[in-house]
PDB file of C-alpha atoms in Angstrom:
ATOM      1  CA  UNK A 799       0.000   0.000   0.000  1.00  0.00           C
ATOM      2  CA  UNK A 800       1.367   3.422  -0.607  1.00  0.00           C
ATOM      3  CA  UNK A 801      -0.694   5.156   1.880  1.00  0.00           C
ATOM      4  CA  UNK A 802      -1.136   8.616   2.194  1.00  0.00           C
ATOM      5  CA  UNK A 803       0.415  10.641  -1.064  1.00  0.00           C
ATOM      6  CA  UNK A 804       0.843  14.060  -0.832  1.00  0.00           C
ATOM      7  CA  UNK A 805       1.294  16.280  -4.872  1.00  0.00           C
ATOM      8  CA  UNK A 806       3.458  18.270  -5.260  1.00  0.00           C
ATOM      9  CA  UNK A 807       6.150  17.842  -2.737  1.00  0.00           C
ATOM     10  CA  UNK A 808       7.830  21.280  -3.500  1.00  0.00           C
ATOM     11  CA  UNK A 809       6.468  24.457  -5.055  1.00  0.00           C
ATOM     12  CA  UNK A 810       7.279  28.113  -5.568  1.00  0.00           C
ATOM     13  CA  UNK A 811       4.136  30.647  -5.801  1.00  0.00           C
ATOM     14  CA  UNK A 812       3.867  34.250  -5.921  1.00  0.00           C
ATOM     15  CA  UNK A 813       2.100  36.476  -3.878  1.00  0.00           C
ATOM     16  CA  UNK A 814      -1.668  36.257  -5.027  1.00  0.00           C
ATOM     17  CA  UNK A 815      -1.147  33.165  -7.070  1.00  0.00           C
ATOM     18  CA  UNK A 816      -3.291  30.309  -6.152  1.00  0.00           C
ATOM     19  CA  UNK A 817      -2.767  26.495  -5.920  1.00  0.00           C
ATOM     20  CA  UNK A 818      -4.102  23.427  -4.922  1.00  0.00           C
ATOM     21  CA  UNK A 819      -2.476  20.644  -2.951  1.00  0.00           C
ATOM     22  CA  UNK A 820      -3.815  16.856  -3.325  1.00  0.00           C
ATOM     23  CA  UNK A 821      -3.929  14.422  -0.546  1.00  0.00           C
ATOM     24  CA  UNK A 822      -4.740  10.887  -1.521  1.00  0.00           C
ATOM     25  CA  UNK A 823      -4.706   8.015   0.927  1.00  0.00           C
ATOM     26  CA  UNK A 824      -5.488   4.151  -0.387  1.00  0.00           C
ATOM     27  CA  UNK A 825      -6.557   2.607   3.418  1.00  0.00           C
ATOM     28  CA  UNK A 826     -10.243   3.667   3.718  1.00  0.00           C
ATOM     29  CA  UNK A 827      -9.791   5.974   6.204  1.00  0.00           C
ATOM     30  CA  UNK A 828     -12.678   8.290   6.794  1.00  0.00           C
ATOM     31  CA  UNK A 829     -10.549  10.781   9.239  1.00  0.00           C
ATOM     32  CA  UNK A 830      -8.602  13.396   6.771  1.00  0.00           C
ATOM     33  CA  UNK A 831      -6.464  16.473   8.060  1.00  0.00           C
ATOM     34  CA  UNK A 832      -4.210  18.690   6.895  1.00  0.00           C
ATOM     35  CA  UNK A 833      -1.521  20.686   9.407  1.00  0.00           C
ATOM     36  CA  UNK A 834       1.024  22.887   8.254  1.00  0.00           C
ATOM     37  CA  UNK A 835       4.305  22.673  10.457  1.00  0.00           C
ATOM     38  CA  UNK A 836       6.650  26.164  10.746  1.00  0.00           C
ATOM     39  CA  UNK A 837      10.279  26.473  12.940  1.00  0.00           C
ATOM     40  CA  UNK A 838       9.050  26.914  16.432  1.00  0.00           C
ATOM     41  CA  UNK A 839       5.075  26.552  16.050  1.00  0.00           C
ATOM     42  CA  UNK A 840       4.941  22.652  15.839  1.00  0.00           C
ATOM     43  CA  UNK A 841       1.928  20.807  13.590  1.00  0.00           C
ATOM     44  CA  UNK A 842      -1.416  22.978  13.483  1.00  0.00           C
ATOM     45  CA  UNK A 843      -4.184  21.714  11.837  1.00  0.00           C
ATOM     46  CA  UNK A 844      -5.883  23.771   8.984  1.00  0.00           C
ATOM     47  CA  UNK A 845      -8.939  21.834   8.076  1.00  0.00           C
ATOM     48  CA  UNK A 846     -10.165  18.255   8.407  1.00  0.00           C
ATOM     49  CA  UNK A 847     -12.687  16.014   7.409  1.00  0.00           C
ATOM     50  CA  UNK A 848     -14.932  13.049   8.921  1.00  0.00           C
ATOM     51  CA  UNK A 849     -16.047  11.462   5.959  1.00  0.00           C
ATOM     52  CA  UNK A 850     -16.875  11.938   2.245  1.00  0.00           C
ATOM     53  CA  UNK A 851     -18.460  15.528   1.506  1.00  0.00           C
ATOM     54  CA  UNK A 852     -17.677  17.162   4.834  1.00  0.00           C
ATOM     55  CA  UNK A 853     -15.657  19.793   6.143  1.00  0.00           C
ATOM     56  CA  UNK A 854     -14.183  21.569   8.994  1.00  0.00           C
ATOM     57  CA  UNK A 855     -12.311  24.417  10.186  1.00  0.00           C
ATOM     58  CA  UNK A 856      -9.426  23.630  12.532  1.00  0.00           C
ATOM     59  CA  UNK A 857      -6.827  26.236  14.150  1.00  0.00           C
ATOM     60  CA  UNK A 858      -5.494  28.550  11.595  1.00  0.00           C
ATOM     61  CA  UNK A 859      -8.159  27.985   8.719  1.00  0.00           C
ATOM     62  CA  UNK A 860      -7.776  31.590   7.311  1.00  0.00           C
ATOM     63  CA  UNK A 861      -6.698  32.080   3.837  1.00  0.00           C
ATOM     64  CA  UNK A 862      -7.400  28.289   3.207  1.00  0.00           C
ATOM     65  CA  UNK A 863     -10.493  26.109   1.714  1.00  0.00           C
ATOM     66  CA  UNK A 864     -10.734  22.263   1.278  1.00  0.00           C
ATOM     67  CA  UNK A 865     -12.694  19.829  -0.519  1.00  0.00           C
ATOM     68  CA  UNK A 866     -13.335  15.836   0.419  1.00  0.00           C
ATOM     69  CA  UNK A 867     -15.556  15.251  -2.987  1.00  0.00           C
ATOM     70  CA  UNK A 868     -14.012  11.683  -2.901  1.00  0.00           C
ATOM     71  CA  UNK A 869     -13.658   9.383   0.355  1.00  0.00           C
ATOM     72  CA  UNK A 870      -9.755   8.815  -0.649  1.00  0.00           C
ATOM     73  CA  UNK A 871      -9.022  12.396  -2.033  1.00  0.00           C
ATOM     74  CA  UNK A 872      -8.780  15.743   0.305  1.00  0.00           C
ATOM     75  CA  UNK A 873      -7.678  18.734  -1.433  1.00  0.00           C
ATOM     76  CA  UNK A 874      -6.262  21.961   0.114  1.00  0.00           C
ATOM     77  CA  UNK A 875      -6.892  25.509  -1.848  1.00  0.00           C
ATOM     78  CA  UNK A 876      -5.004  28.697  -1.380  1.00  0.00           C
ATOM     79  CA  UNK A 877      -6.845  31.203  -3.590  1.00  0.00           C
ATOM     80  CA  UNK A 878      -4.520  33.887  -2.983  1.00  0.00           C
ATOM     81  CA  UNK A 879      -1.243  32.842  -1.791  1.00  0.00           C
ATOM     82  CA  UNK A 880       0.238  35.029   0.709  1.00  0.00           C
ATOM     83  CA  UNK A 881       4.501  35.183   2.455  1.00  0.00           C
ATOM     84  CA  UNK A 882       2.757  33.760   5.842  1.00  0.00           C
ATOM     85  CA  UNK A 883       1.833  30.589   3.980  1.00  0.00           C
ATOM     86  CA  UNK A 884       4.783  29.632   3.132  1.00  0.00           C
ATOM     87  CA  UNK A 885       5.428  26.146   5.102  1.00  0.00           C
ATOM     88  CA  UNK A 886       5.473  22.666   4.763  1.00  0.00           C
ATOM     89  CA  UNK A 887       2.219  21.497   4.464  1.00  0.00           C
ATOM     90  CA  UNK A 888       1.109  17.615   5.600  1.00  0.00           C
ATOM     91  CA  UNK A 889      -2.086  15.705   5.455  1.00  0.00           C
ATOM     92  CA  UNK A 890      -2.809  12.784   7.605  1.00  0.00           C
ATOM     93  CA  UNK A 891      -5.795   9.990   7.982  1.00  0.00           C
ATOM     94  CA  UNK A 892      -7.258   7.698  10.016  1.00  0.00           C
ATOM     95  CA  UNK A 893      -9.698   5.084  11.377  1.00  0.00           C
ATOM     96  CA  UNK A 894     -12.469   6.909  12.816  1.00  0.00           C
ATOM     97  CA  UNK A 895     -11.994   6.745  17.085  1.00  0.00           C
ATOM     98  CA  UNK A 896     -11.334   3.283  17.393  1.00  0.00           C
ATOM     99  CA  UNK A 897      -8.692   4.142  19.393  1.00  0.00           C
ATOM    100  CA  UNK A 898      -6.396   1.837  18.489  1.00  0.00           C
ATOM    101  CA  UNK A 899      -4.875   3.788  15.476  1.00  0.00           C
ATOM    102  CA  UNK A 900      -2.641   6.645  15.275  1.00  0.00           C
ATOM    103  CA  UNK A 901      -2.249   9.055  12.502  1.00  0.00           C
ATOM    104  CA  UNK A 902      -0.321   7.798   8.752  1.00  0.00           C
ATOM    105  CA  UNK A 903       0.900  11.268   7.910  1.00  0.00           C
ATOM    106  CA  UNK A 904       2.471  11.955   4.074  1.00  0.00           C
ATOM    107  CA  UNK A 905       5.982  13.331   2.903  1.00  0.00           C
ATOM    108  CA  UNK A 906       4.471  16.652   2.850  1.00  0.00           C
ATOM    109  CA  UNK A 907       4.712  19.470   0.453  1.00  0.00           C
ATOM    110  CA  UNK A 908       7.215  22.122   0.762  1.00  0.00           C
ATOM    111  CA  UNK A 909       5.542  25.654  -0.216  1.00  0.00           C
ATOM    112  CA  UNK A 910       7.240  28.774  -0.424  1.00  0.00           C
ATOM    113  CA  UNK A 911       5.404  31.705  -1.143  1.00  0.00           C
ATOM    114  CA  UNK A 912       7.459  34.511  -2.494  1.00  0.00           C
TER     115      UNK A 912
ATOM    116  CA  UNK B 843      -7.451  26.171  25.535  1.00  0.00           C
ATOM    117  CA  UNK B 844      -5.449  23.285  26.044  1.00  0.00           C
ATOM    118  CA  UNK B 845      -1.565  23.274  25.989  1.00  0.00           C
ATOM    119  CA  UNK B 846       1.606  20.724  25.164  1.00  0.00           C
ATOM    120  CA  UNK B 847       5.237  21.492  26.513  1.00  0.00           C
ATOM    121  CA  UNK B 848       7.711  18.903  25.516  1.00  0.00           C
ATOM    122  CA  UNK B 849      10.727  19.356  28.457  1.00  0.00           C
ATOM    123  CA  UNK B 850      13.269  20.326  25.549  1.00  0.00           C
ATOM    124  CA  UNK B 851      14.044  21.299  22.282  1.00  0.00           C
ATOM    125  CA  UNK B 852      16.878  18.938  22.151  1.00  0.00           C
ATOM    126  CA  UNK B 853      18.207  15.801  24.392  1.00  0.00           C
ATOM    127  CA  UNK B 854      21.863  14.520  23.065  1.00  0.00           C
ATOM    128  CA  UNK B 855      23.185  11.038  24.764  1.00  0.00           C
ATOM    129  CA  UNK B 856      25.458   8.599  24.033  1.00  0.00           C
ATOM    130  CA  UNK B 857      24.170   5.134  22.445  1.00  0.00           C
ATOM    131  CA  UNK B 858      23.095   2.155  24.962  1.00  0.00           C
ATOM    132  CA  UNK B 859      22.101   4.999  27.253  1.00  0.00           C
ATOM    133  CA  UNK B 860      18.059   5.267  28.046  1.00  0.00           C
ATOM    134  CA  UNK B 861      16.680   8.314  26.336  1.00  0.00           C
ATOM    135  CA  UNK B 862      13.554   9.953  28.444  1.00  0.00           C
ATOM    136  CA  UNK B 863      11.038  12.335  26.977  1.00  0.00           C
ATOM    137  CA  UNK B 864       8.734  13.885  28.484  1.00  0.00           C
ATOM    138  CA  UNK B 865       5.242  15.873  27.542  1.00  0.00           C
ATOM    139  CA  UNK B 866       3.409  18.000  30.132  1.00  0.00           C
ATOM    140  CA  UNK B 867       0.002  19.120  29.336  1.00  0.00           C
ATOM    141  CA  UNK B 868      -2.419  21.965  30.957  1.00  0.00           C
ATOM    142  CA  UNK B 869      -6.260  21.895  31.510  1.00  0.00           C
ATOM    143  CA  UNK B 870      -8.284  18.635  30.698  1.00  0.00           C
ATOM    144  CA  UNK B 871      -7.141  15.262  30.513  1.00  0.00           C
ATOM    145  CA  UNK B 872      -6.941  13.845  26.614  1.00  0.00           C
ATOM    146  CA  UNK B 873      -8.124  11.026  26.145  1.00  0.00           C
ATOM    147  CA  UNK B 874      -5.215   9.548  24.448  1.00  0.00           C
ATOM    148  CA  UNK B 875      -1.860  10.648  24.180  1.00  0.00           C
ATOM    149  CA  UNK B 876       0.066   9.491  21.303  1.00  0.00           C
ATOM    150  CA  UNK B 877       3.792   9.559  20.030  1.00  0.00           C
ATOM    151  CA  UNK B 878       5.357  10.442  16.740  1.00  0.00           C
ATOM    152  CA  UNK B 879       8.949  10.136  15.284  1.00  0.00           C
ATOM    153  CA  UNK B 880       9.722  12.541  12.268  1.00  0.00           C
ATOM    154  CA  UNK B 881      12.941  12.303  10.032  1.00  0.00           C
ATOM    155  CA  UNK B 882      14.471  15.414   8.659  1.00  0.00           C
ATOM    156  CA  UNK B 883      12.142  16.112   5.495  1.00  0.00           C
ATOM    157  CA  UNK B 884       9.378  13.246   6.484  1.00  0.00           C
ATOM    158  CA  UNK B 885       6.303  13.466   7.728  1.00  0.00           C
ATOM    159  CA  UNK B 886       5.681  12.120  11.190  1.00  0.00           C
ATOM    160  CA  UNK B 887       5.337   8.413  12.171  1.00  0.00           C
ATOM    161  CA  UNK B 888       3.265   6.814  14.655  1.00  0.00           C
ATOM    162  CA  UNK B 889       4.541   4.666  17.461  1.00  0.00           C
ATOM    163  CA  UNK B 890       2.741   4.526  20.495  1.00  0.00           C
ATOM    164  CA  UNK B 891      -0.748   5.312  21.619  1.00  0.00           C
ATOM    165  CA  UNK B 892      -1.794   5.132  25.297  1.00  0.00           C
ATOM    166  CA  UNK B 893      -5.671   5.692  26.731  1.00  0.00           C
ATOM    167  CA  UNK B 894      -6.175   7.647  29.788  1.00  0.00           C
ATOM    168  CA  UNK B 895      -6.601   4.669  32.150  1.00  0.00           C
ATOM    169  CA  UNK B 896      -3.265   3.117  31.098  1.00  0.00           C
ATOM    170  CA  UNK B 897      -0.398   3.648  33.036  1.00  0.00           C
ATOM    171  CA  UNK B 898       2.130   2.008  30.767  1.00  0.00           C
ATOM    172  CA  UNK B 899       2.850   1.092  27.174  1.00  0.00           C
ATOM    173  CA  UNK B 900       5.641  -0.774  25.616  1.00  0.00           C
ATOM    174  CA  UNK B 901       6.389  -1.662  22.162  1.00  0.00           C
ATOM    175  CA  UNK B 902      10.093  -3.348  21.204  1.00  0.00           C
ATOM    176  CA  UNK B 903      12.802  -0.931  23.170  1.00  0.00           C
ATOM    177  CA  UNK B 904       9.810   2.053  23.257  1.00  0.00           C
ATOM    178  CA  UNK B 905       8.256   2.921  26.255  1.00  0.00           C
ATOM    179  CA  UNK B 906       5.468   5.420  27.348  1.00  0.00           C
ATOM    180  CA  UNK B 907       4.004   5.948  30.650  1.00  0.00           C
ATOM    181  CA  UNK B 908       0.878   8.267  31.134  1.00  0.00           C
ATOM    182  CA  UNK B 909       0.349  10.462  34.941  1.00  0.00           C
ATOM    183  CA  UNK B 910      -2.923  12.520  34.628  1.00  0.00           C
ATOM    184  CA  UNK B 911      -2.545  13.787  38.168  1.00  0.00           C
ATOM    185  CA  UNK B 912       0.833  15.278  37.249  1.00  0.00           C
ATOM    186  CA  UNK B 913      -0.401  15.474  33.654  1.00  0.00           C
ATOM    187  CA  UNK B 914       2.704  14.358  31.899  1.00  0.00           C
ATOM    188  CA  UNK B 915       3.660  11.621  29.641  1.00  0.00           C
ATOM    189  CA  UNK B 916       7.369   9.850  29.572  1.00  0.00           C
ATOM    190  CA  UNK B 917       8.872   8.435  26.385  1.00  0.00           C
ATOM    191  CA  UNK B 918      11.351   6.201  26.941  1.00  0.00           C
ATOM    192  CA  UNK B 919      13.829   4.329  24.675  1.00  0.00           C
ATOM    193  CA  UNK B 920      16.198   1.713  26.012  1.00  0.00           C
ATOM    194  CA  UNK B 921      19.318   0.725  24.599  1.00  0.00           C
ATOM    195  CA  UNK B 922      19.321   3.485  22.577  1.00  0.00           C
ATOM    196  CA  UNK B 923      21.084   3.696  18.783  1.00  0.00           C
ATOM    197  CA  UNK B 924      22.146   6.389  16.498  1.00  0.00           C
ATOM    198  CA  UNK B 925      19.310   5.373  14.497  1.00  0.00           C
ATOM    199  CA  UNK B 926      17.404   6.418  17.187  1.00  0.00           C
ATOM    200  CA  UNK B 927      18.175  10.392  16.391  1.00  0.00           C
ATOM    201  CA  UNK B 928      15.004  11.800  15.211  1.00  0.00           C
ATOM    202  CA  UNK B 929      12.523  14.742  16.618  1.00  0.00           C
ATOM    203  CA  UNK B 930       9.694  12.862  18.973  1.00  0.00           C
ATOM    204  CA  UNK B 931       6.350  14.497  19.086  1.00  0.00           C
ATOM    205  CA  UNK B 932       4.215  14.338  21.553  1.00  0.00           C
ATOM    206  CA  UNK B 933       0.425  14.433  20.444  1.00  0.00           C
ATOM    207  CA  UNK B 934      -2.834  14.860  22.457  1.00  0.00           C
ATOM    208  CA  UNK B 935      -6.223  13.578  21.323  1.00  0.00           C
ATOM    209  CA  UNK B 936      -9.152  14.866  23.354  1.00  0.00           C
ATOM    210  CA  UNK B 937     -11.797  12.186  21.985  1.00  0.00           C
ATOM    211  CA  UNK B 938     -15.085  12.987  20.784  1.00  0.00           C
ATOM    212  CA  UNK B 939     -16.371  13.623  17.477  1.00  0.00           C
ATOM    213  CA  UNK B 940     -13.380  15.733  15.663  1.00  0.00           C
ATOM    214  CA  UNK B 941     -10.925  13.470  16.031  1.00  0.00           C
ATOM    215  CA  UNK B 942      -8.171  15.325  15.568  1.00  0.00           C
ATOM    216  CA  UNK B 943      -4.467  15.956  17.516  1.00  0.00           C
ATOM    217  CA  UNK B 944      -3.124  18.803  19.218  1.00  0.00           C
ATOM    218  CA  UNK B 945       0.679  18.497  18.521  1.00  0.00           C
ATOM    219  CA  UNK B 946       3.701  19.618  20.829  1.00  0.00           C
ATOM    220  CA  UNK B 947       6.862  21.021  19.607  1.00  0.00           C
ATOM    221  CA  UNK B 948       9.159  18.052  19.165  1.00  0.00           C
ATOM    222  CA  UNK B 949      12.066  17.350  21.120  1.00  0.00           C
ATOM    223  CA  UNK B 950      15.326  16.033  18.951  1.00  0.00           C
ATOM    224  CA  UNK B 951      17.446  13.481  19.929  1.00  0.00           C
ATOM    225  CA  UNK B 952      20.657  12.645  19.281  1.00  0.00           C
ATOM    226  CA  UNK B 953      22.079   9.745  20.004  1.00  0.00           C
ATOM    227  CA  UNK B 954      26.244   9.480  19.720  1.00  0.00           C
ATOM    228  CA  UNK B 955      28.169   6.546  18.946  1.00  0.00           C
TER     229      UNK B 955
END
């Protein structure tokens, strides 16, 4: 299994551009998340998901949309890009509070915004 | 709102010694506390979970004990190797229907041959 597969792993943007970042994770989790990790802040989480078609804010949501259309698929927008996103970005999934699982994370994807 | 202090930023010992983490946390009790390894450039990996009414957890030369009256967690890792050297996070889940972790810093460890 590959699990979770984050696209692209590295990108450049200027300010105002907009991108989207693709999770995809082959284990039938319904759990999806996406943090973004900075020097000195740790992991925050931006948005998540509990299943197929839902969405929700977490911590530092500004500036940021997201889209679960597909059970396996969760996709991160930035609409305008903006210096303070620049970070590296990772999504993670899991089994929905069994309690038994942690989180399977992906390689991430490096964004500077310039 | 609920906070994560992992003891240090960085922990350097010498191999076959026992590394010791630890993870304080304010306010309410999670109910799970789980641990991560990252790699320079990787996403985080997932080692050990322990639930609220577990003291103790061990997996292979990993360790993890769990206090809620002092509200701190201790990662331990025996024998320790060079391979060991990574940054350990230290990851609260408060149940319920979100599901999701609160994350401390990370403390790295180096382990010298």
């Amino acid at each position: 299994n590959a699990g979770v597969t984050q696209t692209p792993k590295f990108r450049v943007l200027k300010t105002g551009q907009s991108m989207t970042l693709l999770c995809a994770q082959d284990m039938n989790h319904e759990y999806m998340y996406w943090y973004r990790q900075d020097p000195g802040m740790g992991l925050r989480l931006i948005h998540y998901s509990v299943g197929e078609g839902t969405t929700a804010k977490g911590e530092v949501p500004d500036g940021y949309n997201v889209s679960r259309l597909k059970k396996q698929n969760f996709l991160l927008g930035l609409e305008s890009a903006a210096p303070s996103q620049t970070s590296v970005y990772f999504c993670a999934s899991t089994l929905p509070r069994d309690g038994n699982y942690g989180y399977t994370f992906g390689s991430g994807t490096r964004l500077t915004v310039v | 709102s609920q906070k994560i202090e992992q003891n240090s930023e960085a922990l350097n010992i010498q191999e076959g010694k026992t590394a010791t983490l630890t993870c304080n946390y304010t306010n309410y009790s999670p109910a799970y506390l789980q641990w991560y390894r990252q790699d320079p450039g990787r996403g985080p990996v997932f080692l050990l979970l322990i639930r609220e009414n577990e003291k103790e957890k061990r997996k292979e030369r990993l360790k993890v004990t769990f206090d809620t009256t002092l509200k701190q967690s201790l990662f331990h890792i025996t024998a320790s190797q060079p391979a060991d050297s990574a940054t350990y996070l230290c990851a609260l889940d408060m149940g319920g229907s979100q599901g999701n972790l609160i994350f401390g810093k990370g403390t790295k460890l180096s382990v010298k041959p």
